[in-house]
């Protein structure tokens, strides 16, 4: 594509060609077959040489098998009356010695006939112009095998417009029709092979692999195609990409293996390398004592060949290899096994193959020095030696036939009236033949269609093999699937050194459910797994998200689920005790109330202040009832009743007690100053005062209803523990702690005021009133509620807040009611039922007499020594009571007699 580069290449090629022609150098080892049209052939008959030698040992399969496949195809075409009738195909076959530079020198032979040689200045000794034997014209070339060789040869052949069809070169670079416009191939390019490899890796769930390539176009371009496709596919990372240099040493292979071991999690190794390099890597693996560690994925250069793994079978076990889809050609097997030294003299390298194949020596001048056994010439291939058709034989035959079909169609179009080659065809340029090659389409030797796309590439069709141990403990290649545009892999037939389970080749193991990936910078396939903790769930592979306030993650943290809703259940231990106490209290309250109603007109009931007693008992009853409302399932109705009765029961109780204590206090305080009875001490007045106090509580509740209507809420914060599995949403009434205390605050105020009055009336004689039992009741109640407050607020942050606060509140109210019921009414009930003889009318005392008695009682406590003259004086009220005082009878005296 670069004109300057092409001009330099052209000049270089021209210089080499002129040098070759000036020396009249012809390939010393080549095959010549005469014909009307000559096809060139390039085959790696020998390996690369060492120690400065261009060629090494003979290659039996890759070299001789493929070469003989071309000769076999020519024979079949020349015998076919339908294909190229009256035209014989000849050949000029050269050895590339598996080296691109050597192949370039050899291929100069193909262009000799196209060079016009100036011989005007050359004369023989007799003065006559010399006679030159004109080299045969090569119309097309079959080959080469290695991609690096094909690239080198294609650069010179395109300059002389000689079409080229390769049977094994798969480098993606050769698909560039602008640079290699005269190159075609019957094998698919490595871009298809790379796609197949990517599909295999993804099918095996590998994400972290390394690559090894032989230096040159085949290896480097193959790995480059693999990296590009894997990047586009995503999910595959390259741990290391190594390159084996030209003419590698033993240390190069060892270094490559050591580098691969630096990333031990990358066990999968993609190999785009020559047979020699594959064998060198396997040997280095064995020397490093890493047999079974690497999981090889070999390209078609490895294929199903035995030579790369000979005596290294244990290292290759489990290797998955790719080979362009092929079939064994039965006709070639018959042809090749029938070859002998006598009937195959056209192959100049066949004698060398014979020696190598049968491990014998033909002549004393033989290069083989490792055996002394002489060849008899009677050996037979496949009988006296092992024979297996090489994998590329089919493609060699198809390449020759593709050239033949193109020439046939070209002759038919250019020479319609000639049965052979006409002058038009003789003078036709290589571009014309190239057009017919690209348009060729026929059924190949294996029955599959042979065709070319616009870049000269064949369609991608591959067979997949795995080198496995068989039942006979002899490892062999076994087919495991195919790739024809899509992968068809039989995973159940795969076998691995570690067992049937597919080994792992990944940088990091997959994260568990509920864990996110925290990727390592620069390595998308490497990550650390972090648990989505708390109330987070796994949103995707790399992130966690917080559940909404009313949700929590499910056990595997893949999604959120509603937080369970709880309430205080009747069967809960937190509810059983308060309910039990409330039921006992209700029964006792009903019993006391029934007793009082039944004995309503008896002196004790009347002396207790019947009206206020019934009010007080009603308040006590409501204090017990609130327990059931606090435990019942919250709804609008229950929440409404809670607001009403939460403070009402206590308010009624302490309003009644406050009215009683205030009455006692006013009576005796005023009695110290005057004998006039205080105002508002009648039963009606007491009920009015109590009702007024209760109405204030109801007024507050009504305001509360108006400002904040009752409703239920689900509190997710109360039991939102660190462990989401323990989180619960609490169904409760929309009553805050502050609102609850405010609701009880008025009752507590009444209770404190009542306690103050109880303290002030503590010196009133017990024979005359209930001051002391009321005092003890209030002292005990204050202690209960003083204990309630720190428990209630101290558990505000507890996960058991609902249960502790509800139980504490209900028990406190039950205890308060029980104390009042027990101290104020149980003694009276005891006398009414068990000592009815005491429940009789006592003589009435006037208001003045009671006050005088109380005054005297307080004065008797003064020591006699403090009295004048040491006498104990008693002051009596000698003034007779007024009619008003006489008619007034205090209803407070206790049941004990005066």
mmCIF file of N, CA, C and O in Angstrom, residues 439-503:
data_model
loop_
_atom_site.group_PDB
_atom_site.id
_atom_site.type_symbol
_atom_site.label_atom_id
_atom_site.label_comp_id
_atom_site.label_asym_id
_atom_site.label_seq_id
_atom_site.Cartn_x
_atom_site.Cartn_y
_atom_site.Cartn_z
ATOM 1 N N UNK A 439 -13.540 -16.617 -8.614
ATOM 2 C CA UNK A 439 -14.912 -17.003 -8.970
ATOM 3 C C UNK A 439 -15.115 -18.515 -8.986
ATOM 4 O O UNK A 439 -16.222 -18.989 -9.245
ATOM 5 N N UNK A 440 -14.057 -19.269 -8.730
ATOM 6 C CA UNK A 440 -14.162 -20.727 -8.761
ATOM 7 C C UNK A 440 -15.037 -21.224 -7.626
ATOM 8 O O UNK A 440 -14.990 -20.709 -6.504
ATOM 9 N N UNK A 441 -15.813 -22.242 -7.923
ATOM 10 C CA UNK A 441 -16.663 -22.870 -6.908
ATOM 11 C C UNK A 441 -16.918 -24.301 -7.338
ATOM 12 O O UNK A 441 -17.448 -24.557 -8.426
ATOM 13 N N UNK A 442 -16.538 -25.239 -6.500
ATOM 14 C CA UNK A 442 -16.688 -26.658 -6.837
ATOM 15 C C UNK A 442 -16.679 -27.463 -5.547
ATOM 16 O O UNK A 442 -16.338 -26.950 -4.475
ATOM 17 N N UNK A 443 -17.045 -28.709 -5.638
ATOM 18 C CA UNK A 443 -16.989 -29.628 -4.503
ATOM 19 C C UNK A 443 -15.582 -30.183 -4.395
ATOM 20 O O UNK A 443 -15.056 -30.771 -5.344
ATOM 21 N N UNK A 444 -14.995 -30.004 -3.231
ATOM 22 C CA UNK A 444 -13.621 -30.420 -3.044
ATOM 23 C C UNK A 444 -13.466 -31.913 -2.863
ATOM 24 O O UNK A 444 -14.417 -32.696 -2.984
ATOM 25 N N UNK A 445 -12.249 -32.312 -2.545
ATOM 26 C CA UNK A 445 -11.921 -33.737 -2.431
ATOM 27 C C UNK A 445 -12.675 -34.414 -1.305
ATOM 28 O O UNK A 445 -12.905 -35.624 -1.340
ATOM 29 N N UNK A 446 -13.095 -33.636 -0.285
ATOM 30 C CA UNK A 446 -13.832 -34.212 0.841
ATOM 31 C C UNK A 446 -15.334 -34.060 0.666
ATOM 32 O O UNK A 446 -16.094 -34.408 1.572
ATOM 33 N N UNK A 447 -15.774 -33.534 -0.475
ATOM 34 C CA UNK A 447 -17.198 -33.361 -0.716
ATOM 35 C C UNK A 447 -17.739 -32.033 -0.250
ATOM 36 O O UNK A 447 -18.918 -31.735 -0.459
ATOM 37 N N UNK A 448 -16.914 -31.215 0.399
ATOM 38 C CA UNK A 448 -17.350 -29.888 0.841
ATOM 39 C C UNK A 448 -17.051 -28.868 -0.244
ATOM 40 O O UNK A 448 -16.142 -29.050 -1.064
ATOM 41 N N UNK A 449 -17.807 -27.793 -0.227
ATOM 42 C CA UNK A 449 -17.648 -26.789 -1.271
ATOM 43 C C UNK A 449 -16.366 -25.998 -1.056
ATOM 44 O O UNK A 449 -15.968 -25.711 0.075
ATOM 45 N N UNK A 450 -15.730 -25.673 -2.178
ATOM 46 C CA UNK A 450 -14.526 -24.852 -2.166
ATOM 47 C C UNK A 450 -14.868 -23.552 -2.876
ATOM 48 O O UNK A 450 -15.326 -23.563 -4.027
ATOM 49 N N UNK A 451 -14.647 -22.434 -2.181
ATOM 50 C CA UNK A 451 -14.930 -21.125 -2.773
ATOM 51 C C UNK A 451 -14.077 -20.093 -2.062
ATOM 52 O O UNK A 451 -13.432 -20.383 -1.037
ATOM 53 N N UNK A 452 -14.074 -18.870 -2.617
ATOM 54 C CA UNK A 452 -13.267 -17.794 -2.064
ATOM 55 C C UNK A 452 -14.130 -16.549 -1.910
ATOM 56 O O UNK A 452 -15.004 -16.288 -2.735
ATOM 57 N N UNK A 453 -13.849 -15.775 -0.869
ATOM 58 C CA UNK A 453 -14.528 -14.488 -0.740
ATOM 59 C C UNK A 453 -13.719 -13.417 -1.466
ATOM 60 O O UNK A 453 -12.727 -13.710 -2.138
ATOM 61 N N UNK A 454 -14.096 -12.182 -1.324
ATOM 62 C CA UNK A 454 -13.448 -11.116 -2.073
ATOM 63 C C UNK A 454 -11.988 -10.935 -1.687
ATOM 64 O O UNK A 454 -11.195 -10.378 -2.455
ATOM 65 N N UNK A 455 -11.612 -11.398 -0.475
ATOM 66 C CA UNK A 455 -10.219 -11.294 -0.036
ATOM 67 C C UNK A 455 -9.422 -12.547 -0.347
ATOM 68 O O UNK A 455 -8.248 -12.637 0.022
ATOM 69 N N UNK A 456 -10.077 -13.522 -1.000
ATOM 70 C CA UNK A 456 -9.386 -14.756 -1.338
ATOM 71 C C UNK A 456 -9.381 -15.772 -0.220
ATOM 72 O O UNK A 456 -8.626 -16.757 -0.277
ATOM 73 N N UNK A 457 -10.203 -15.574 0.811
ATOM 74 C CA UNK A 457 -10.242 -16.498 1.951
ATOM 75 C C UNK A 457 -11.335 -17.536 1.762
ATOM 76 O O UNK A 457 -12.401 -17.259 1.196
ATOM 77 N N UNK A 458 -11.070 -18.732 2.300
ATOM 78 C CA UNK A 458 -12.071 -19.790 2.313
ATOM 79 C C UNK A 458 -12.971 -19.615 3.524
ATOM 80 O O UNK A 458 -12.581 -18.981 4.520
ATOM 81 N N UNK A 459 -14.183 -20.142 3.501
ATOM 82 C CA UNK A 459 -15.069 -20.035 4.670
ATOM 83 C C UNK A 459 -14.490 -20.791 5.863
ATOM 84 O O UNK A 459 -13.736 -21.758 5.711
ATOM 85 N N UNK A 460 -14.871 -20.319 7.057
ATOM 86 C CA UNK A 460 -14.332 -20.924 8.274
ATOM 87 C C UNK A 460 -15.067 -22.197 8.660
ATOM 88 O O UNK A 460 -16.242 -22.162 9.006
ATOM 89 N N UNK A 461 -14.361 -23.294 8.630
ATOM 90 C CA UNK A 461 -14.904 -24.587 9.066
ATOM 91 C C UNK A 461 -13.781 -25.332 9.785
ATOM 92 O O UNK A 461 -12.741 -25.621 9.187
ATOM 93 N N UNK A 462 -14.017 -25.630 11.056
ATOM 94 C CA UNK A 462 -12.969 -26.249 11.860
ATOM 95 C C UNK A 462 -13.495 -27.480 12.594
ATOM 96 O O UNK A 462 -14.660 -27.515 13.009
ATOM 97 N N UNK A 463 -12.613 -28.429 12.754
ATOM 98 C CA UNK A 463 -12.852 -29.558 13.650
ATOM 99 C C UNK A 463 -12.080 -29.300 14.934
ATOM 100 O O UNK A 463 -10.959 -28.746 14.913
ATOM 101 N N UNK A 464 -12.669 -29.685 16.048
ATOM 102 C CA UNK A 464 -12.043 -29.493 17.355
ATOM 103 C C UNK A 464 -11.640 -30.845 17.921
ATOM 104 O O UNK A 464 -12.421 -31.810 17.885
ATOM 105 N N UNK A 465 -10.420 -30.914 18.441
ATOM 106 C CA UNK A 465 -9.894 -32.150 19.002
ATOM 107 C C UNK A 465 -9.389 -31.900 20.418
ATOM 108 O O UNK A 465 -9.059 -30.769 20.790
ATOM 109 N N UNK A 466 -9.348 -32.991 21.178
ATOM 110 C CA UNK A 466 -8.682 -32.950 22.484
ATOM 111 C C UNK A 466 -7.804 -34.176 22.605
ATOM 112 O O UNK A 466 -8.215 -35.297 22.275
ATOM 113 N N UNK A 467 -6.591 -33.950 23.083
ATOM 114 C CA UNK A 467 -5.658 -35.061 23.279
ATOM 115 C C UNK A 467 -6.004 -35.721 24.608
ATOM 116 O O UNK A 467 -5.824 -35.125 25.673
ATOM 117 N N UNK A 468 -6.509 -36.942 24.551
ATOM 118 C CA UNK A 468 -7.054 -37.608 25.736
ATOM 119 C C UNK A 468 -6.412 -38.964 25.942
ATOM 120 O O UNK A 468 -5.915 -39.595 24.998
ATOM 121 N N UNK A 469 -6.468 -39.391 27.193
ATOM 122 C CA UNK A 469 -6.106 -40.776 27.529
ATOM 123 C C UNK A 469 -7.288 -41.663 27.183
ATOM 124 O O UNK A 469 -8.426 -41.353 27.510
ATOM 125 N N UNK A 470 -7.024 -42.770 26.515
ATOM 126 C CA UNK A 470 -8.088 -43.696 26.136
ATOM 127 C C UNK A 470 -8.122 -44.872 27.101
ATOM 128 O O UNK A 470 -7.335 -44.956 28.044
ATOM 129 N N UNK A 471 -9.048 -45.777 26.845
ATOM 130 C CA UNK A 471 -9.179 -46.957 27.714
ATOM 131 C C UNK A 471 -7.931 -47.823 27.687
ATOM 132 O O UNK A 471 -7.638 -48.541 28.638
ATOM 133 N N UNK A 472 -7.215 -47.745 26.595
ATOM 134 C CA UNK A 472 -5.990 -48.533 26.480
ATOM 135 C C UNK A 472 -4.786 -47.807 27.070
ATOM 136 O O UNK A 472 -3.650 -48.267 26.921
ATOM 137 N N UNK A 473 -5.043 -46.678 27.733
ATOM 138 C CA UNK A 473 -4.003 -45.859 28.365
ATOM 139 C C UNK A 473 -3.039 -45.269 27.350
ATOM 140 O O UNK A 473 -1.942 -44.833 27.702
ATOM 141 N N UNK A 474 -3.430 -45.296 26.080
ATOM 142 C CA UNK A 474 -2.615 -44.670 25.040
ATOM 143 C C UNK A 474 -3.331 -43.392 24.615
ATOM 144 O O UNK A 474 -4.433 -43.460 24.067
ATOM 145 N N UNK A 475 -2.733 -42.246 24.871
ATOM 146 C CA UNK A 475 -3.432 -40.993 24.524
ATOM 147 C C UNK A 475 -3.551 -40.821 23.017
ATOM 148 O O UNK A 475 -2.688 -41.272 22.250
ATOM 149 N N UNK A 476 -4.612 -40.146 22.613
ATOM 150 C CA UNK A 476 -4.839 -39.888 21.196
ATOM 151 C C UNK A 476 -5.750 -38.672 21.058
ATOM 152 O O UNK A 476 -6.395 -38.248 22.006
ATOM 153 N N UNK A 477 -5.784 -38.133 19.840
ATOM 154 C CA UNK A 477 -6.682 -37.013 19.550
ATOM 155 C C UNK A 477 -8.093 -37.549 19.340
ATOM 156 O O UNK A 477 -8.302 -38.468 18.546
ATOM 157 N N UNK A 478 -9.035 -36.945 20.058
ATOM 158 C CA UNK A 478 -10.429 -37.351 19.895
ATOM 159 C C UNK A 478 -11.257 -36.136 19.518
ATOM 160 O O UNK A 478 -11.122 -35.068 20.125
ATOM 161 N N UNK A 479 -12.121 -36.282 18.509
ATOM 162 C CA UNK A 479 -12.963 -35.138 18.113
ATOM 163 C C UNK A 479 -13.960 -34.795 19.216
ATOM 164 O O UNK A 479 -14.595 -35.677 19.799
ATOM 165 N N UNK A 480 -14.106 -33.491 19.496
ATOM 166 C CA UNK A 480 -15.013 -33.053 20.564
ATOM 167 C C UNK A 480 -16.012 -32.011 20.067
ATOM 168 O O UNK A 480 -16.801 -31.493 20.853
ATOM 169 N N UNK A 481 -15.984 -31.716 18.769
ATOM 170 C CA UNK A 481 -16.947 -30.745 18.257
ATOM 171 C C UNK A 481 -16.450 -30.113 16.972
ATOM 172 O O UNK A 481 -15.480 -30.581 16.350
ATOM 173 N N UNK A 482 -17.112 -29.046 16.591
ATOM 174 C CA UNK A 482 -16.738 -28.343 15.377
ATOM 175 C C UNK A 482 -17.121 -26.872 15.510
ATOM 176 O O UNK A 482 -17.889 -26.483 16.398
ATOM 177 N N UNK A 483 -16.573 -26.081 14.615
ATOM 178 C CA UNK A 483 -16.919 -24.663 14.540
ATOM 179 C C UNK A 483 -17.207 -24.324 13.096
ATOM 180 O O UNK A 483 -16.303 -24.350 12.247
ATOM 181 N N UNK A 484 -18.464 -24.065 12.801
ATOM 182 C CA UNK A 484 -18.875 -23.630 11.467
ATOM 183 C C UNK A 484 -19.720 -22.382 11.688
ATOM 184 O O UNK A 484 -20.931 -22.464 11.888
ATOM 185 N N UNK A 485 -19.042 -21.258 11.731
ATOM 186 C CA UNK A 485 -19.637 -19.961 12.040
ATOM 187 C C UNK A 485 -20.062 -19.856 13.505
ATOM 188 O O UNK A 485 -20.011 -18.788 14.095
ATOM 189 N N UNK A 486 -20.508 -20.951 14.087
ATOM 190 C CA UNK A 486 -20.830 -20.985 15.522
ATOM 191 C C UNK A 486 -20.204 -22.224 16.132
ATOM 192 O O UNK A 486 -19.924 -23.215 15.441
ATOM 193 N N UNK A 487 -19.993 -22.172 17.445
ATOM 194 C CA UNK A 487 -19.333 -23.276 18.150
ATOM 195 C C UNK A 487 -20.322 -24.382 18.471
ATOM 196 O O UNK A 487 -21.425 -24.134 18.944
ATOM 197 N N UNK A 488 -19.889 -25.604 18.217
ATOM 198 C CA UNK A 488 -20.650 -26.799 18.616
ATOM 199 C C UNK A 488 -19.678 -27.696 19.373
ATOM 200 O O UNK A 488 -18.981 -28.508 18.775
ATOM 201 N N UNK A 489 -19.645 -27.511 20.688
ATOM 202 C CA UNK A 489 -18.679 -28.203 21.545
ATOM 203 C C UNK A 489 -19.411 -29.170 22.461
ATOM 204 O O UNK A 489 -20.347 -28.799 23.155
ATOM 205 N N UNK A 490 -18.950 -30.422 22.471
ATOM 206 C CA UNK A 490 -19.543 -31.447 23.344
ATOM 207 C C UNK A 490 -18.755 -31.475 24.665
ATOM 208 O O UNK A 490 -17.783 -32.217 24.826
ATOM 209 N N UNK A 491 -19.222 -30.666 25.587
ATOM 210 C CA UNK A 491 -18.519 -30.513 26.861
ATOM 211 C C UNK A 491 -18.448 -31.815 27.643
ATOM 212 O O UNK A 491 -17.481 -32.046 28.384
ATOM 213 N N UNK A 492 -19.470 -32.648 27.485
ATOM 214 C CA UNK A 492 -19.495 -33.894 28.264
ATOM 215 C C UNK A 492 -18.412 -34.865 27.831
ATOM 216 O O UNK A 492 -18.087 -35.808 28.570
ATOM 217 N N UNK A 493 -17.825 -34.670 26.664
ATOM 218 C CA UNK A 493 -16.790 -35.579 26.174
ATOM 219 C C UNK A 493 -15.388 -35.098 26.508
ATOM 220 O O UNK A 493 -14.409 -35.777 26.204
ATOM 221 N N UNK A 494 -15.288 -33.942 27.140
ATOM 222 C CA UNK A 494 -13.971 -33.421 27.490
ATOM 223 C C UNK A 494 -13.390 -34.178 28.674
ATOM 224 O O UNK A 494 -14.110 -34.561 29.602
ATOM 225 N N UNK A 495 -12.085 -34.373 28.644
ATOM 226 C CA UNK A 495 -11.367 -35.009 29.749
ATOM 227 C C UNK A 495 -10.179 -34.124 30.095
ATOM 228 O O UNK A 495 -9.539 -33.545 29.221
ATOM 229 N N UNK A 496 -9.906 -34.059 31.398
ATOM 230 C CA UNK A 496 -8.837 -33.184 31.862
ATOM 231 C C UNK A 496 -7.900 -33.955 32.776
ATOM 232 O O UNK A 496 -8.289 -34.980 33.361
ATOM 233 N N UNK A 497 -6.678 -33.473 32.928
ATOM 234 C CA UNK A 497 -5.734 -34.185 33.804
ATOM 235 C C UNK A 497 -6.233 -34.325 35.236
ATOM 236 O O UNK A 497 -5.884 -35.282 35.933
ATOM 237 N N UNK A 498 -7.067 -33.388 35.680
ATOM 238 C CA UNK A 498 -7.543 -33.409 37.062
ATOM 239 C C UNK A 498 -8.877 -34.118 37.221
ATOM 240 O O UNK A 498 -9.423 -34.187 38.308
ATOM 241 N N UNK A 499 -9.455 -34.619 36.131
ATOM 242 C CA UNK A 499 -10.759 -35.271 36.200
ATOM 243 C C UNK A 499 -11.687 -34.721 35.151
ATOM 244 O O UNK A 499 -11.273 -34.029 34.205
ATOM 245 N N UNK A 500 -12.968 -35.018 35.311
ATOM 246 C CA UNK A 500 -13.949 -34.609 34.310
ATOM 247 C C UNK A 500 -14.372 -33.155 34.446
ATOM 248 O O UNK A 500 -14.835 -32.546 33.489
ATOM 249 N N UNK A 501 -14.223 -32.584 35.632
ATOM 250 C CA UNK A 501 -14.645 -31.201 35.823
ATOM 251 C C UNK A 501 -13.708 -30.250 35.101
ATOM 252 O O UNK A 501 -12.484 -30.415 35.124
ATOM 253 N N UNK A 502 -14.305 -29.254 34.447
ATOM 254 C CA UNK A 502 -13.508 -28.290 33.688
ATOM 255 C C UNK A 502 -12.626 -27.506 34.649
ATOM 256 O O UNK A 502 -13.122 -26.907 35.602
ATOM 257 N N UNK A 503 -11.304 -27.484 34.424
ATOM 258 C CA UNK A 503 -10.420 -26.709 35.309
ATOM 259 C C UNK A 503 -10.726 -25.217 35.212
ATOM 260 O O UNK A 503 -11.337 -24.744 34.258
#
